[in-house]
Tab-separated table of C-alpha atoms in Angstrom:
chain	number	residue	atom	x	y	z
A	27	GLN	CA	97.121	189.619	106.639
A	28	VAL	CA	95.641	193.062	107.541
A	29	GLN	CA	93.625	193.746	110.685
A	30	LEU	CA	91.481	196.685	111.487
A	31	VAL	CA	90.594	197.134	115.088
A	32	GLU	CA	88.435	200.009	116.443
A	33	SER	CA	88.188	201.401	119.880
A	34	GLY	CA	86.621	204.295	121.846
A	35	GLY	CA	82.959	203.503	121.651
A	36	GLY	CA	80.693	203.507	124.474
A	37	LEU	CA	77.451	205.271	126.322
A	38	VAL	CA	77.477	209.033	126.190
A	39	GLN	CA	74.876	211.639	127.038
A	40	PRO	CA	73.037	213.617	124.200
A	41	GLY	CA	75.490	216.619	123.577
A	42	GLY	CA	78.573	214.727	124.615
A	43	SER	CA	81.624	213.689	122.756
A	44	LEU	CA	83.560	210.439	121.839
A	45	ARG	CA	86.608	209.675	119.878
A	46	LEU	CA	86.919	206.642	118.028
A	47	SER	CA	90.084	205.020	116.695
A	48	CYS	CA	90.931	202.468	114.212
A	49	ALA	CA	94.411	201.106	114.006
A	50	ALA	CA	95.460	199.052	111.007
A	51	SER	CA	98.246	196.326	111.314
A	52	GLY	CA	99.580	193.593	109.466
A	53	SER	CA	101.636	193.269	106.260
A	54	ILE	CA	100.909	196.787	104.992
A	55	PHE	CA	102.469	198.711	102.199
A	56	MET	CA	100.007	201.372	101.847
A	57	ILE	CA	96.832	202.826	102.778
A	58	ASN	CA	94.577	204.793	100.435
A	59	VAL	CA	91.239	205.923	101.291
A	60	MET	CA	90.006	205.360	105.004
A	61	ARG	CA	86.307	205.583	105.956
A	62	TRP	CA	83.908	205.379	109.157
A	63	TYR	CA	80.537	203.629	108.454
A	64	ARG	CA	77.708	203.160	111.000
A	65	GLN	CA	74.709	201.034	111.120
A	66	ALA	CA	71.903	201.590	113.167
A	67	PRO	CA	69.649	198.644	114.304
A	68	GLY	CA	66.945	197.847	111.391
A	69	LYS	CA	68.824	200.372	109.272
A	70	GLN	CA	71.104	199.862	106.419
A	71	ARG	CA	75.070	200.608	106.788
A	72	GLU	CA	75.744	204.366	106.404
A	73	LEU	CA	78.800	206.057	104.993
A	74	VAL	CA	79.742	208.615	107.627
A	75	ALA	CA	83.174	210.046	106.759
A	76	VAL	CA	85.861	209.690	104.433
A	77	ILE	CA	89.644	210.741	104.206
A	78	THR	CA	92.133	210.331	101.562
A	79	SER	CA	95.833	209.576	102.016
A	80	GLY	CA	96.292	213.322	101.160
A	81	GLY	CA	93.815	214.435	103.902
A	82	SER	CA	90.727	215.338	102.016
A	83	THR	CA	87.572	214.862	103.719
A	84	ASN	CA	84.106	214.350	103.084
A	85	TYR	CA	81.110	213.768	105.482
A	86	VAL	CA	77.452	212.544	105.435
A	87	ASP	CA	75.345	215.847	105.699
A	88	SER	CA	73.935	214.846	109.328
A	89	VAL	CA	77.092	215.007	110.803
A	90	LYS	CA	78.703	217.747	109.140
A	91	GLY	CA	79.884	220.450	111.651
A	92	ARG	CA	80.005	217.867	114.558
A	93	PHE	CA	82.268	215.047	113.339
A	94	THR	CA	85.633	215.423	112.271
A	95	ILE	CA	87.499	212.548	110.896
A	96	SER	CA	91.363	212.324	110.773
A	97	ARG	CA	94.428	210.103	110.159
A	98	ASP	CA	97.889	209.460	111.223
A	99	ASN	CA	99.774	208.086	108.275
A	100	ALA	CA	102.690	207.026	110.531
A	101	LYS	CA	100.492	204.897	112.960
A	102	ASN	CA	98.344	203.476	110.012
A	103	THR	CA	95.404	204.948	112.303
A	104	VAL	CA	92.201	206.831	111.396
A	105	TYR	CA	90.203	208.832	113.898
A	106	LEU	CA	86.591	209.998	114.331
A	107	GLN	CA	86.133	212.909	116.773
A	108	MET	CA	82.239	212.923	117.607
A	109	ASN	CA	80.759	216.039	119.189
A	110	SER	CA	77.315	217.169	120.266
A	111	LEU	CA	76.185	213.782	119.899
A	112	LYS	CA	72.609	212.811	119.222
A	113	PRO	CA	70.441	210.062	120.249
A	114	GLU	CA	70.104	209.283	116.292
A	115	ASP	CA	73.984	208.859	116.186
A	116	THR	CA	73.491	205.671	118.172
A	117	ALA	CA	74.999	202.916	115.961
A	118	VAL	CA	77.857	200.564	115.527
A	119	TYR	CA	80.727	202.193	113.882
A	120	TYR	CA	82.942	200.422	111.438
A	121	CYS	CA	86.405	201.488	109.903
A	122	ASN	CA	86.951	200.500	106.377
A	123	ALA	CA	90.229	201.007	104.205
A	124	ASP	CA	91.696	200.398	100.896
A	125	VAL	CA	95.112	198.521	101.626
A	126	LEU	CA	97.794	197.488	99.375
A	127	ARG	CA	99.660	194.784	101.024
A	128	GLN	CA	103.328	193.881	100.887
A	129	ASP	CA	102.942	190.601	99.320
A	130	SER	CA	100.103	191.743	96.718
A	131	LYS	CA	99.928	194.040	93.680
A	132	TYR	CA	96.203	194.406	94.258
A	133	TRP	CA	94.221	196.796	96.486
A	134	GLY	CA	92.124	195.193	99.212
A	135	ASP	CA	88.851	196.463	101.023
A	136	TYR	CA	89.185	195.698	104.930
A	137	TRP	CA	87.032	196.353	107.734
A	138	GLY	CA	87.150	196.502	111.444
A	139	GLN	CA	84.810	194.581	113.633
A	140	GLY	CA	82.877	197.605	114.835
A	141	THR	CA	82.434	199.391	118.063
A	142	GLN	CA	79.101	200.396	119.812
A	143	VAL	CA	78.098	203.928	120.195
A	144	THR	CA	75.175	204.700	122.309
A	145	VAL	CA	73.960	208.272	122.875
A	146	SER	CA	71.192	208.265	125.665
A	147	SER	CA	70.284	210.040	128.666
């Protein structure tokens, strides 16, 4: 089995910062792409940031220049540094990863349980 566990969410004032973490554990052989999604109340889930195993990144336009995705391959962990937060960043943030398990020859798509980020004064 593979588990992804997010942490680091919370309540922050507009203009503030938060750092989300997502640690993958279990029978992992390799992790390829890792992603952060978010879902605000009444809205569809949105892809926020992507990072490949080689470190290439991409962001949705609304967070460019404010959010930074990074990863520690040795720890099977992906991070999302969020600066200059706005009320519209309020959402549940989910991590997602393409994982090759030690006991499988097929890549699997795994999700964390989500962490709430609320930006409010």
